[in-house]
């Protein structure tokens, strides 16, 4: 492991707004902020919004700047990437930003029922070969339903036509309420200051001339979830390993 990465991990260990908990700890005791994020972690009663797979954390930080009366938590397993956003939040003295280092599969261990208002999925890997790893697959949606408020909102931004079409089919199959959707965000009428925030990965895809897709919808908490039975053409412009190279 390089010295730079070691320094980032050392920095992260000192940041009060960064939470890092081992799975072994979670197995032996309930997470201390579960059901208490606003009160005990942020020290307020504001709503909680998550960014899952936050990468470098820039979207989380920008959202927090736009909405000071909302608490934002960026979640990712890659601590060295998350360091950038965590450091920015510290330097900017943002009090409504936190970061949680964990696998997204574990989020139900960290949040109580109805504790989360909205979830952002920003440029997740479309996982074209592995349905259960897609962040809008039924197993993940079921986890979201367990922690979001009734009619909680999910936002998806993606360069992947495959991910967008799959998520669109998932929403239709389960009769979730669509709020907004577009296959070309930057040439649409719904573009606004918040949706114009660009992540490191988004800039990469835009530089390659790809259109950005956006879908937002409300979750229902009723019927069992169903996977859509659809054939979707795979993205031709990258490998299944999500390489940024042509």
PDB file of C-alpha atoms in Angstrom:
ATOM      1  CA  UNK A   1       0.000   0.000   0.000  1.00  0.00           C
ATOM      2  CA  UNK A   2       1.412   3.399  -1.025  1.00  0.00           C
ATOM      3  CA  UNK A   3       2.346   6.109   1.462  1.00  0.00           C
ATOM      4  CA  UNK A   4      -0.298   8.455   0.045  1.00  0.00           C
ATOM      5  CA  UNK A   5      -3.056   5.916   0.632  1.00  0.00           C
ATOM      6  CA  UNK A   6      -1.786   5.223   4.140  1.00  0.00           C
ATOM      7  CA  UNK A   7      -1.857   8.950   4.884  1.00  0.00           C
ATOM      8  CA  UNK A   8      -5.445   9.182   3.663  1.00  0.00           C
ATOM      9  CA  UNK A   9      -6.489   6.308   5.910  1.00  0.00           C
ATOM     10  CA  UNK A  10      -4.715   7.984   8.825  1.00  0.00           C
ATOM     11  CA  UNK A  11      -6.517  11.261   8.101  1.00  0.00           C
ATOM     12  CA  UNK A  12      -9.880   9.517   7.873  1.00  0.00           C
ATOM     13  CA  UNK A  13      -9.353   7.917  11.275  1.00  0.00           C
ATOM     14  CA  UNK A  14      -9.154  11.400  12.834  1.00  0.00           C
ATOM     15  CA  UNK A  15     -12.201  12.903  11.084  1.00  0.00           C
ATOM     16  CA  UNK A  16     -15.142  13.171  13.462  1.00  0.00           C
ATOM     17  CA  UNK A  17     -17.611  13.228  10.568  1.00  0.00           C
ATOM     18  CA  UNK A  18     -16.362   9.886   9.172  1.00  0.00           C
ATOM     19  CA  UNK A  19     -17.671   6.594  10.567  1.00  0.00           C
ATOM     20  CA  UNK A  20     -15.762   3.362  10.018  1.00  0.00           C
ATOM     21  CA  UNK A  21     -17.102   0.215  11.680  1.00  0.00           C
ATOM     22  CA  UNK A  22     -15.955  -3.348  11.096  1.00  0.00           C
ATOM     23  CA  UNK A  23     -18.508  -6.019  10.233  1.00  0.00           C
ATOM     24  CA  UNK A  24     -17.320  -7.948  13.284  1.00  0.00           C
ATOM     25  CA  UNK A  25     -18.329  -5.028  15.507  1.00  0.00           C
ATOM     26  CA  UNK A  26     -21.765  -4.915  13.896  1.00  0.00           C
ATOM     27  CA  UNK A  27     -22.263  -8.607  14.596  1.00  0.00           C
ATOM     28  CA  UNK A  28     -21.550  -8.174  18.298  1.00  0.00           C
ATOM     29  CA  UNK A  29     -23.440  -4.953  19.024  1.00  0.00           C
ATOM     30  CA  UNK A  30     -26.040  -2.632  17.486  1.00  0.00           C
ATOM     31  CA  UNK A  31     -24.610   0.361  15.671  1.00  0.00           C
ATOM     32  CA  UNK A  32     -24.648   3.378  17.978  1.00  0.00           C
ATOM     33  CA  UNK A  33     -26.219   5.854  15.539  1.00  0.00           C
ATOM     34  CA  UNK A  34     -28.909   3.533  14.147  1.00  0.00           C
ATOM     35  CA  UNK A  35     -32.170   5.447  14.462  1.00  0.00           C
ATOM     36  CA  UNK A  36     -30.280   8.404  15.940  1.00  0.00           C
ATOM     37  CA  UNK A  37     -28.229   9.867  13.103  1.00  0.00           C
ATOM     38  CA  UNK A  38     -29.836  13.300  13.171  1.00  0.00           C
ATOM     39  CA  UNK A  39     -29.906  13.678  16.941  1.00  0.00           C
ATOM     40  CA  UNK A  40     -26.648  12.027  18.022  1.00  0.00           C
ATOM     41  CA  UNK A  41     -24.368  12.370  14.986  1.00  0.00           C
ATOM     42  CA  UNK A  42     -25.473  15.692  13.480  1.00  0.00           C
ATOM     43  CA  UNK A  43     -26.979  17.234  16.621  1.00  0.00           C
ATOM     44  CA  UNK A  44     -30.223  18.352  14.972  1.00  0.00           C
ATOM     45  CA  UNK A  45     -33.610  17.065  13.833  1.00  0.00           C
ATOM     46  CA  UNK A  46     -33.141  17.503  10.076  1.00  0.00           C
ATOM     47  CA  UNK A  47     -33.986  14.827   7.467  1.00  0.00           C
ATOM     48  CA  UNK A  48     -31.284  12.372   6.376  1.00  0.00           C
ATOM     49  CA  UNK A  49     -30.336  11.806   2.727  1.00  0.00           C
ATOM     50  CA  UNK A  50     -27.855   9.161   1.539  1.00  0.00           C
ATOM     51  CA  UNK A  51     -25.557   8.971  -1.458  1.00  0.00           C
ATOM     52  CA  UNK A  52     -24.743   5.302  -2.063  1.00  0.00           C
ATOM     53  CA  UNK A  53     -21.484   4.504  -3.810  1.00  0.00           C
ATOM     54  CA  UNK A  54     -20.384   8.086  -3.245  1.00  0.00           C
ATOM     55  CA  UNK A  55     -16.866   7.559  -4.628  1.00  0.00           C
ATOM     56  CA  UNK A  56     -14.871  10.719  -4.003  1.00  0.00           C
ATOM     57  CA  UNK A  57     -17.822  12.267  -2.165  1.00  0.00           C
ATOM     58  CA  UNK A  58     -18.108  15.428  -4.238  1.00  0.00           C
ATOM     59  CA  UNK A  59     -21.846  15.026  -4.869  1.00  0.00           C
ATOM     60  CA  UNK A  60     -22.499  14.582  -1.150  1.00  0.00           C
ATOM     61  CA  UNK A  61     -20.555  17.754  -0.361  1.00  0.00           C
ATOM     62  CA  UNK A  62     -22.259  19.804  -3.082  1.00  0.00           C
ATOM     63  CA  UNK A  63     -25.713  18.636  -1.998  1.00  0.00           C
ATOM     64  CA  UNK A  64     -24.899  19.655   1.569  1.00  0.00           C
ATOM     65  CA  UNK A  65     -23.927  23.119   0.373  1.00  0.00           C
ATOM     66  CA  UNK A  66     -27.209  23.485  -1.509  1.00  0.00           C
ATOM     67  CA  UNK A  67     -29.383  22.205   1.338  1.00  0.00           C
ATOM     68  CA  UNK A  68     -27.998  23.277   4.755  1.00  0.00           C
ATOM     69  CA  UNK A  69     -31.208  22.115   6.495  1.00  0.00           C
ATOM     70  CA  UNK A  70     -30.685  18.516   5.365  1.00  0.00           C
ATOM     71  CA  UNK A  71     -28.156  15.983   6.687  1.00  0.00           C
ATOM     72  CA  UNK A  72     -26.206  14.161   3.960  1.00  0.00           C
ATOM     73  CA  UNK A  73     -24.261  10.917   4.362  1.00  0.00           C
ATOM     74  CA  UNK A  74     -21.971   9.584   1.636  1.00  0.00           C
ATOM     75  CA  UNK A  75     -21.496   5.816   1.739  1.00  0.00           C
ATOM     76  CA  UNK A  76     -18.747   3.821   0.060  1.00  0.00           C
ATOM     77  CA  UNK A  77     -16.323   1.028   0.908  1.00  0.00           C
ATOM     78  CA  UNK A  78     -13.346   2.770  -0.713  1.00  0.00           C
ATOM     79  CA  UNK A  79     -11.895   4.933   2.041  1.00  0.00           C
ATOM     80  CA  UNK A  80      -9.064   6.353  -0.056  1.00  0.00           C
ATOM     81  CA  UNK A  81     -11.586   7.714  -2.585  1.00  0.00           C
ATOM     82  CA  UNK A  82     -13.935   9.053   0.076  1.00  0.00           C
ATOM     83  CA  UNK A  83     -11.028  10.968   1.621  1.00  0.00           C
ATOM     84  CA  UNK A  84     -11.378  13.775  -0.936  1.00  0.00           C
ATOM     85  CA  UNK A  85     -14.974  14.650  -0.074  1.00  0.00           C
ATOM     86  CA  UNK A  86     -14.418  14.076   3.633  1.00  0.00           C
ATOM     87  CA  UNK A  87     -11.437  16.431   3.578  1.00  0.00           C
ATOM     88  CA  UNK A  88     -13.374  19.068   1.623  1.00  0.00           C
ATOM     89  CA  UNK A  89     -16.242  18.917   4.117  1.00  0.00           C
ATOM     90  CA  UNK A  90     -13.796  19.327   7.004  1.00  0.00           C
ATOM     91  CA  UNK A  91     -12.004  22.266   5.380  1.00  0.00           C
ATOM     92  CA  UNK A  92     -15.342  23.934   4.567  1.00  0.00           C
ATOM     93  CA  UNK A  93     -16.591  23.295   8.115  1.00  0.00           C
ATOM     94  CA  UNK A  94     -19.816  21.760   6.815  1.00  0.00           C
ATOM     95  CA  UNK A  95     -21.861  20.508   9.748  1.00  0.00           C
ATOM     96  CA  UNK A  96     -24.475  18.632   7.709  1.00  0.00           C
ATOM     97  CA  UNK A  97     -22.116  16.149   6.022  1.00  0.00           C
ATOM     98  CA  UNK A  98     -21.059  12.715   7.194  1.00  0.00           C
ATOM     99  CA  UNK A  99     -19.371   9.752   5.555  1.00  0.00           C
ATOM    100  CA  UNK A 100     -19.856   6.072   6.316  1.00  0.00           C
ATOM    101  CA  UNK A 101     -17.376   3.493   5.116  1.00  0.00           C
ATOM    102  CA  UNK A 102     -19.153   0.205   4.533  1.00  0.00           C
ATOM    103  CA  UNK A 103     -20.531  -2.088   1.853  1.00  0.00           C
ATOM    104  CA  UNK A 104     -23.920  -0.930   0.592  1.00  0.00           C
ATOM    105  CA  UNK A 105     -25.289  -4.420   1.247  1.00  0.00           C
ATOM    106  CA  UNK A 106     -24.991  -3.625   4.977  1.00  0.00           C
ATOM    107  CA  UNK A 107     -26.969  -0.375   5.133  1.00  0.00           C
ATOM    108  CA  UNK A 108     -29.882  -1.914   7.036  1.00  0.00           C
ATOM    109  CA  UNK A 109     -27.478  -2.473   9.922  1.00  0.00           C
ATOM    110  CA  UNK A 110     -26.800   1.272  10.109  1.00  0.00           C
ATOM    111  CA  UNK A 111     -30.222   2.879   9.617  1.00  0.00           C
ATOM    112  CA  UNK A 112     -33.560   2.315  11.321  1.00  0.00           C
ATOM    113  CA  UNK A 113     -36.937   1.939   9.660  1.00  0.00           C
ATOM    114  CA  UNK A 114     -38.078   5.260   8.192  1.00  0.00           C
ATOM    115  CA  UNK A 115     -34.875   7.078   9.132  1.00  0.00           C
ATOM    116  CA  UNK A 116     -33.902   8.115   5.586  1.00  0.00           C
ATOM    117  CA  UNK A 117     -35.796  10.638   3.448  1.00  0.00           C
ATOM    118  CA  UNK A 118     -34.080  10.158   0.072  1.00  0.00           C
ATOM    119  CA  UNK A 119     -31.336   8.116  -1.578  1.00  0.00           C
ATOM    120  CA  UNK A 120     -29.049   9.187  -4.426  1.00  0.00           C
ATOM    121  CA  UNK A 121     -27.427   6.611  -6.714  1.00  0.00           C
ATOM    122  CA  UNK A 122     -24.792   8.482  -8.690  1.00  0.00           C
ATOM    123  CA  UNK A 123     -23.179   6.589 -11.558  1.00  0.00           C
ATOM    124  CA  UNK A 124     -23.304   3.093 -10.086  1.00  0.00           C
ATOM    125  CA  UNK A 125     -21.695   0.215 -11.939  1.00  0.00           C
ATOM    126  CA  UNK A 126     -24.520  -1.215 -14.117  1.00  0.00           C
ATOM    127  CA  UNK A 127     -23.406  -4.777 -13.325  1.00  0.00           C
ATOM    128  CA  UNK A 128     -24.630  -6.053 -16.681  1.00  0.00           C
ATOM    129  CA  UNK A 129     -23.780  -9.672 -15.821  1.00  0.00           C
ATOM    130  CA  UNK A 130     -24.874  -9.746 -12.173  1.00  0.00           C
ATOM    131  CA  UNK A 131     -28.441  -8.651 -11.485  1.00  0.00           C
ATOM    132  CA  UNK A 132     -28.180  -8.898  -7.699  1.00  0.00           C
ATOM    133  CA  UNK A 133     -25.290  -6.427  -7.665  1.00  0.00           C
ATOM    134  CA  UNK A 134     -27.232  -3.665  -9.451  1.00  0.00           C
ATOM    135  CA  UNK A 135     -28.173  -0.934  -7.004  1.00  0.00           C
ATOM    136  CA  UNK A 136     -31.749  -0.893  -8.328  1.00  0.00           C
ATOM    137  CA  UNK A 137     -32.242  -4.678  -8.207  1.00  0.00           C
ATOM    138  CA  UNK A 138     -34.986  -6.084  -5.970  1.00  0.00           C
ATOM    139  CA  UNK A 139     -32.616  -7.065  -3.153  1.00  0.00           C
ATOM    140  CA  UNK A 140     -31.293  -3.498  -2.878  1.00  0.00           C
ATOM    141  CA  UNK A 141     -34.712  -1.897  -3.349  1.00  0.00           C
ATOM    142  CA  UNK A 142     -36.012  -4.051  -0.495  1.00  0.00           C
ATOM    143  CA  UNK A 143     -33.226  -2.712   1.733  1.00  0.00           C
ATOM    144  CA  UNK A 144     -34.131   0.837   0.740  1.00  0.00           C
ATOM    145  CA  UNK A 145     -37.789   0.210   1.553  1.00  0.00           C
ATOM    146  CA  UNK A 146     -36.762  -0.854   5.054  1.00  0.00           C
ATOM    147  CA  UNK A 147     -34.977   2.411   5.853  1.00  0.00           C
ATOM    148  CA  UNK A 148     -36.731   5.177   3.873  1.00  0.00           C
ATOM    149  CA  UNK A 149     -39.845   7.044   4.929  1.00  0.00           C
ATOM    150  CA  UNK A 150     -43.151   6.108   3.246  1.00  0.00           C
ATOM    151  CA  UNK A 151     -43.016   7.343  -0.362  1.00  0.00           C
ATOM    152  CA  UNK A 152     -39.298   8.040   0.048  1.00  0.00           C
ATOM    153  CA  UNK A 153     -37.484   9.209  -3.075  1.00  0.00           C
ATOM    154  CA  UNK A 154     -34.751   7.434  -5.045  1.00  0.00           C
ATOM    155  CA  UNK A 155     -32.606   9.430  -7.499  1.00  0.00           C
ATOM    156  CA  UNK A 156     -30.544   7.729 -10.200  1.00  0.00           C
ATOM    157  CA  UNK A 157     -27.964   9.494 -12.379  1.00  0.00           C
ATOM    158  CA  UNK A 158     -26.177   7.299 -14.892  1.00  0.00           C
ATOM    159  CA  UNK A 159     -24.281   7.335 -18.147  1.00  0.00           C
ATOM    160  CA  UNK A 160     -25.344   3.717 -18.725  1.00  0.00           C
ATOM    161  CA  UNK A 161     -28.309   3.147 -21.010  1.00  0.00           C
ATOM    162  CA  UNK A 162     -28.452  -0.416 -19.681  1.00  0.00           C
ATOM    163  CA  UNK A 163     -28.713   0.753 -16.056  1.00  0.00           C
ATOM    164  CA  UNK A 164     -31.293   3.388 -16.934  1.00  0.00           C
ATOM    165  CA  UNK A 165     -33.501   1.017 -18.956  1.00  0.00           C
ATOM    166  CA  UNK A 166     -33.262  -1.710 -16.319  1.00  0.00           C
ATOM    167  CA  UNK A 167     -34.187   0.741 -13.542  1.00  0.00           C
ATOM    168  CA  UNK A 168     -37.024   2.163 -15.631  1.00  0.00           C
ATOM    169  CA  UNK A 169     -38.370  -1.380 -16.109  1.00  0.00           C
ATOM    170  CA  UNK A 170     -38.005  -2.092 -12.383  1.00  0.00           C
ATOM    171  CA  UNK A 171     -40.009   1.029 -11.554  1.00  0.00           C
ATOM    172  CA  UNK A 172     -42.762   0.105 -14.020  1.00  0.00           C
ATOM    173  CA  UNK A 173     -42.918  -3.545 -12.910  1.00  0.00           C
ATOM    174  CA  UNK A 174     -43.403  -2.554  -9.275  1.00  0.00           C
ATOM    175  CA  UNK A 175     -45.635   0.449  -9.949  1.00  0.00           C
ATOM    176  CA  UNK A 176     -43.384   2.968  -8.245  1.00  0.00           C
ATOM    177  CA  UNK A 177     -44.367   6.574  -8.821  1.00  0.00           C
ATOM    178  CA  UNK A 178     -42.109   8.263 -11.367  1.00  0.00           C
ATOM    179  CA  UNK A 179     -41.253  11.860 -10.483  1.00  0.00           C
ATOM    180  CA  UNK A 180     -38.917  12.810 -13.332  1.00  0.00           C
ATOM    181  CA  UNK A 181     -36.973  10.989 -16.002  1.00  0.00           C
ATOM    182  CA  UNK A 182     -34.886  11.799 -19.040  1.00  0.00           C
ATOM    183  CA  UNK A 183     -32.416  10.006 -21.283  1.00  0.00           C
ATOM    184  CA  UNK A 184     -30.458  13.203 -21.952  1.00  0.00           C
ATOM    185  CA  UNK A 185     -30.298  15.348 -18.836  1.00  0.00           C
ATOM    186  CA  UNK A 186     -28.218  18.204 -20.223  1.00  0.00           C
ATOM    187  CA  UNK A 187     -30.638  18.741 -23.108  1.00  0.00           C
ATOM    188  CA  UNK A 188     -33.801  18.428 -21.024  1.00  0.00           C
ATOM    189  CA  UNK A 189     -36.183  20.844 -19.354  1.00  0.00           C
ATOM    190  CA  UNK A 190     -35.678  19.274 -15.918  1.00  0.00           C
ATOM    191  CA  UNK A 191     -32.005  20.296 -15.659  1.00  0.00           C
ATOM    192  CA  UNK A 192     -31.437  22.484 -12.612  1.00  0.00           C
ATOM    193  CA  UNK A 193     -28.605  23.574 -10.338  1.00  0.00           C
ATOM    194  CA  UNK A 194     -28.693  20.395  -8.250  1.00  0.00           C
ATOM    195  CA  UNK A 195     -28.856  17.995 -11.194  1.00  0.00           C
ATOM    196  CA  UNK A 196     -25.995  19.947 -12.791  1.00  0.00           C
ATOM    197  CA  UNK A 197     -23.606  18.867 -10.019  1.00  0.00           C
ATOM    198  CA  UNK A 198     -21.008  16.648 -11.663  1.00  0.00           C
ATOM    199  CA  UNK A 199     -19.033  13.837 -10.080  1.00  0.00           C
ATOM    200  CA  UNK A 200     -15.528  12.830 -11.120  1.00  0.00           C
ATOM    201  CA  UNK A 201     -16.982   9.905 -13.075  1.00  0.00           C
ATOM    202  CA  UNK A 202     -19.724  11.970 -14.685  1.00  0.00           C
ATOM    203  CA  UNK A 203     -17.133  14.336 -16.117  1.00  0.00           C
ATOM    204  CA  UNK A 204     -15.317  11.350 -17.615  1.00  0.00           C
ATOM    205  CA  UNK A 205     -18.425  10.115 -19.405  1.00  0.00           C
ATOM    206  CA  UNK A 206     -19.389  13.608 -20.593  1.00  0.00           C
ATOM    207  CA  UNK A 207     -15.893  14.070 -22.010  1.00  0.00           C
ATOM    208  CA  UNK A 208     -16.523  10.945 -24.067  1.00  0.00           C
ATOM    209  CA  UNK A 209     -19.709  12.435 -25.493  1.00  0.00           C
ATOM    210  CA  UNK A 210     -22.131  10.226 -23.580  1.00  0.00           C
ATOM    211  CA  UNK A 211     -25.570  11.474 -22.577  1.00  0.00           C
ATOM    212  CA  UNK A 212     -26.480  11.453 -18.888  1.00  0.00           C
ATOM    213  CA  UNK A 213     -29.682   9.749 -17.791  1.00  0.00           C
ATOM    214  CA  UNK A 214     -31.749  10.692 -14.747  1.00  0.00           C
ATOM    215  CA  UNK A 215     -34.642   8.924 -13.057  1.00  0.00           C
ATOM    216  CA  UNK A 216     -36.366   9.769  -9.775  1.00  0.00           C
ATOM    217  CA  UNK A 217     -39.214   7.803  -8.250  1.00  0.00           C
ATOM    218  CA  UNK A 218     -41.102   7.165  -5.014  1.00  0.00           C
ATOM    219  CA  UNK A 219     -40.956   3.798  -3.298  1.00  0.00           C
ATOM    220  CA  UNK A 220     -44.104   2.074  -2.138  1.00  0.00           C
ATOM    221  CA  UNK A 221     -43.999  -0.234   0.868  1.00  0.00           C
ATOM    222  CA  UNK A 222     -46.722  -2.654  -0.097  1.00  0.00           C
ATOM    223  CA  UNK A 223     -46.511  -5.610  -2.452  1.00  0.00           C
ATOM    224  CA  UNK A 224     -43.549  -8.021  -2.737  1.00  0.00           C
ATOM    225  CA  UNK A 225     -41.001  -6.806  -5.254  1.00  0.00           C
ATOM    226  CA  UNK A 226     -40.746  -8.326  -8.722  1.00  0.00           C
ATOM    227  CA  UNK A 227     -37.758  -8.348 -11.046  1.00  0.00           C
ATOM    228  CA  UNK A 228     -38.620  -7.073 -14.539  1.00  0.00           C
ATOM    229  CA  UNK A 229     -38.592  -9.762 -17.231  1.00  0.00           C
ATOM    230  CA  UNK A 230     -37.000  -7.737 -20.013  1.00  0.00           C
ATOM    231  CA  UNK A 231     -34.133  -8.048 -22.460  1.00  0.00           C
ATOM    232  CA  UNK A 232     -31.942  -4.943 -22.468  1.00  0.00           C
ATOM    233  CA  UNK A 233     -29.146  -4.265 -24.908  1.00  0.00           C
ATOM    234  CA  UNK A 234     -25.820  -4.069 -23.122  1.00  0.00           C
ATOM    235  CA  UNK A 235     -23.744  -0.917 -23.272  1.00  0.00           C
ATOM    236  CA  UNK A 236     -21.311  -1.266 -26.197  1.00  0.00           C
ATOM    237  CA  UNK A 237     -18.774   1.350 -25.182  1.00  0.00           C
ATOM    238  CA  UNK A 238     -17.040  -0.282 -22.238  1.00  0.00           C
ATOM    239  CA  UNK A 239     -16.205  -3.637 -20.769  1.00  0.00           C
ATOM    240  CA  UNK A 240     -18.223  -5.301 -18.045  1.00  0.00           C
ATOM    241  CA  UNK A 241     -15.397  -4.224 -15.745  1.00  0.00           C
ATOM    242  CA  UNK A 242     -16.495  -0.601 -16.256  1.00  0.00           C
ATOM    243  CA  UNK A 243     -13.268   0.506 -17.868  1.00  0.00           C
ATOM    244  CA  UNK A 244     -13.056   4.178 -18.768  1.00  0.00           C
ATOM    245  CA  UNK A 245     -10.956   3.256 -21.793  1.00  0.00           C
ATOM    246  CA  UNK A 246     -12.343   2.811 -25.284  1.00  0.00           C
TER     247      UNK A 246
END
